Amino acid sequence: MLLFLFGSKDGLVRALLARARQDELELLQRLHEQAQGDGAVGLDLVVAEIWRWLVVKSHRPLLTLWAEGYARSLVDPDGPWGDFARSTVADWLDVLRSVQTPHERGTSAGVARRTLALALLRGALLDLLATGDVDRTTAAVYQHVDALKRTRTVGP
């Protein structure tokens, strides 16, 4: 039946990754719209909101699939996982860029801050998936959120 629906195992994998990416993009879009709607734009707010979503236990199967797709795309770039890791990084960096202040977005410091925010989220997520330790990983994320609040760039 799966072969009929997806043509091959690779087709099934591609369909699952497309679905996971769609869910990820919907989350990122909601966060972006929420930040814009509240007038509260900044990496600190979005990183905290993303983390609140990532720690929800019911999201773990999807996030485990995401981690597998990310890793496999690095070791088999021509396989069904293809460009998944690079696309995911680009998606997240685009959203993080969009919630930075206009002044910060185009600066090298702004690029570095959103890259660090993404690296923190990704690393904490991998630790969470590996250990289930919500308290430790959450403490690390919120320590970074506090640092982001203190260094928020508001413009010239």
GROMACS .gro file of C-alpha atoms in nm:
model
  156
    1MET     CA    1   0.000   0.000   0.000
    2LEU     CA    2   0.279   0.244   0.088
    3LEU     CA    3   0.454   0.171  -0.241
    4PHE     CA    4   0.132   0.250  -0.425
    5LEU     CA    5   0.085   0.579  -0.238
    6PHE     CA    6   0.445   0.701  -0.239
    7GLY     CA    7   0.616   0.503  -0.516
    8SER     CA    8   0.905   0.392  -0.296
    9LYS     CA    9   1.049   0.403   0.053
   10ASP     CA   10   1.236   0.719  -0.049
   11GLY     CA   11   0.906   0.872  -0.161
   12LEU     CA   12   0.756   0.799   0.180
   13VAL     CA   13   1.056   0.956   0.352
   14ARG     CA   14   1.027   1.265   0.133
   15ALA     CA   15   0.656   1.293   0.214
   16LEU     CA   16   0.721   1.264   0.588
   17LEU     CA   17   0.995   1.526   0.574
   18ALA     CA   18   0.775   1.758   0.371
   19ARG     CA   19   0.503   1.722   0.636
   20ALA     CA   20   0.751   1.786   0.919
   21ARG     CA   21   0.884   2.093   0.738
   22GLN     CA   22   0.528   2.217   0.679
   23ASP     CA   23   0.453   2.188   1.054
   24GLU     CA   24   0.779   2.368   1.133
   25LEU     CA   25   0.703   2.650   0.888
   26GLU     CA   26   0.351   2.690   1.029
   27LEU     CA   27   0.494   2.727   1.381
   28LEU     CA   28   0.750   2.980   1.264
   29GLN     CA   29   0.487   3.179   1.075
   30ARG     CA   30   0.256   3.185   1.379
   31LEU     CA   31   0.540   3.310   1.597
   32HIS     CA   32   0.631   3.578   1.347
   33GLU     CA   33   0.269   3.697   1.319
   34GLN     CA   34   0.228   3.692   1.697
   35ALA     CA   35   0.542   3.899   1.748
   36GLN     CA   36   0.432   4.147   1.479
   37GLY     CA   37   0.075   4.166   1.611
   38ASP     CA   38   0.184   4.233   1.969
   39GLY     CA   39   0.431   4.494   1.858
   40ALA     CA   40   0.683   4.292   2.058
   41VAL     CA   41   0.958   4.204   1.819
   42GLY     CA   42   1.286   4.055   1.926
   43LEU     CA   43   1.489   3.739   1.938
   44ASP     CA   44   1.436   3.701   2.312
   45LEU     CA   45   1.059   3.673   2.279
   46VAL     CA   46   1.067   3.440   1.979
   47VAL     CA   47   1.337   3.211   2.123
   48ALA     CA   48   1.132   3.174   2.442
   49GLU     CA   49   0.815   3.099   2.247
   50ILE     CA   50   0.988   2.849   2.018
   51TRP     CA   51   1.132   2.671   2.321
   52ARG     CA   52   0.790   2.651   2.487
   53TRP     CA   53   0.666   2.471   2.176
   54LEU     CA   54   0.971   2.244   2.148
   55VAL     CA   55   0.941   2.110   2.505
   56VAL     CA   56   0.581   1.992   2.464
   57LYS     CA   57   0.602   1.616   2.508
   58SER     CA   58   0.352   1.540   2.230
   59HIS     CA   59   0.586   1.709   1.980
   60ARG     CA   60   0.875   1.467   2.051
   61PRO     CA   61   0.795   1.217   1.770
   62LEU     CA   62   0.791   1.496   1.511
   63LEU     CA   63   1.108   1.646   1.656
   64THR     CA   64   1.281   1.308   1.657
   65LEU     CA   65   1.193   1.273   1.288
   66TRP     CA   66   1.327   1.625   1.234
   67ALA     CA   67   1.657   1.532   1.404
   68GLU     CA   68   1.687   1.215   1.198
   69GLY     CA   69   1.615   1.402   0.875
   70TYR     CA   70   1.865   1.672   0.967
   71ALA     CA   71   2.142   1.421   1.040
   72ARG     CA   72   2.071   1.201   0.739
   73SER     CA   73   2.072   1.495   0.502
   74LEU     CA   74   2.427   1.569   0.616
   75VAL     CA   75   2.556   1.218   0.547
   76ASP     CA   76   2.346   1.139   0.240
   77PRO     CA   77   2.286   1.468   0.057
   78ASP     CA   78   2.175   1.288  -0.259
   79GLY     CA   79   1.927   1.063  -0.078
   80PRO     CA   80   1.563   1.119   0.011
   81TRP     CA   81   1.667   1.345   0.299
   82GLY     CA   82   1.842   1.566   0.044
   83ASP     CA   83   1.856   1.931   0.129
   84PHE     CA   84   1.659   1.904   0.454
   85ALA     CA   85   1.926   2.039   0.695
   86ARG     CA   86   2.020   2.337   0.480
   87SER     CA   87   1.655   2.423   0.414
   88THR     CA   88   1.573   2.399   0.784
   89VAL     CA   89   1.858   2.631   0.879
   90ALA     CA   90   1.750   2.882   0.613
   91ASP     CA   91   1.384   2.866   0.727
   92TRP     CA   92   1.469   2.929   1.091
   93LEU     CA   93   1.723   3.203   1.018
   94ASP     CA   94   1.469   3.383   0.797
   95VAL     CA   95   1.213   3.387   1.077
   96LEU     CA   96   1.467   3.492   1.338
   97ARG     CA   97   1.583   3.770   1.104
   98SER     CA   98   1.227   3.890   1.055
   99VAL     CA   99   1.174   3.944   1.429
  100GLN     CA  100   1.491   4.143   1.477
  101THR     CA  101   1.464   4.518   1.467
  102PRO     CA  102   1.519   4.671   1.122
  103HIS     CA  103   1.841   4.829   1.249
  104GLU     CA  104   1.983   4.495   1.367
  105ARG     CA  105   1.879   4.273   1.074
  106GLY     CA  106   2.143   4.381   0.828
  107THR     CA  107   2.438   4.401   1.064
  108SER     CA  108   2.702   4.134   1.114
  109ALA     CA  109   2.615   4.142   1.483
  110GLY     CA  110   2.251   4.072   1.395
  111VAL     CA  111   2.351   3.774   1.180
  112ALA     CA  112   2.567   3.643   1.464
  113ARG     CA  113   2.288   3.689   1.723
  114ARG     CA  114   2.030   3.498   1.520
  115THR     CA  115   2.285   3.228   1.437
  116LEU     CA  116   2.366   3.189   1.806
  117ALA     CA  117   1.995   3.177   1.892
  118LEU     CA  118   1.940   2.903   1.635
  119ALA     CA  119   2.244   2.708   1.752
  120LEU     CA  120   2.123   2.727   2.112
  121LEU     CA  121   1.773   2.607   2.022
  122ARG     CA  122   1.904   2.324   1.805
  123GLY     CA  123   2.160   2.211   2.064
  124ALA     CA  124   1.914   2.228   2.353
  125LEU     CA  125   1.659   2.037   2.145
  126LEU     CA  126   1.908   1.760   2.068
  127ASP     CA  127   1.996   1.737   2.439
  128LEU     CA  128   1.626   1.727   2.528
  129LEU     CA  129   1.559   1.449   2.276
  130ALA     CA  130   1.860   1.252   2.400
  131THR     CA  131   1.796   1.289   2.774
  132GLY     CA  132   1.439   1.404   2.831
  133ASP     CA  133   1.581   1.659   3.078
  134VAL     CA  134   1.338   1.946   3.037
  135ASP     CA  135   1.454   2.136   3.346
  136ARG     CA  136   1.823   2.153   3.253
  137THR     CA  137   1.768   2.238   2.888
  138THR     CA  138   1.502   2.496   2.970
  139ALA     CA  139   1.732   2.664   3.223
  140ALA     CA  140   2.002   2.694   2.955
  141VAL     CA  141   1.760   2.838   2.699
  142TYR     CA  142   1.617   3.092   2.941
  143GLN     CA  143   1.963   3.201   3.052
  144HIS     CA  144   2.027   3.288   2.686
  145VAL     CA  145   1.686   3.455   2.654
  146ASP     CA  146   1.779   3.679   2.948
  147ALA     CA  147   2.107   3.771   2.777
  148LEU     CA  148   1.916   3.851   2.458
  149LYS     CA  149   1.683   4.082   2.652
  150ARG     CA  150   1.978   4.272   2.801
  151THR     CA  151   2.141   4.321   2.462
  152ARG     CA  152   1.837   4.387   2.245
  153THR     CA  153   1.918   4.634   1.971
  154VAL     CA  154   1.644   4.892   1.930
  155GLY     CA  155   1.784   5.107   1.654
  156PRO     CA  156   1.996   5.415   1.598
   0.00000   0.00000   0.00000
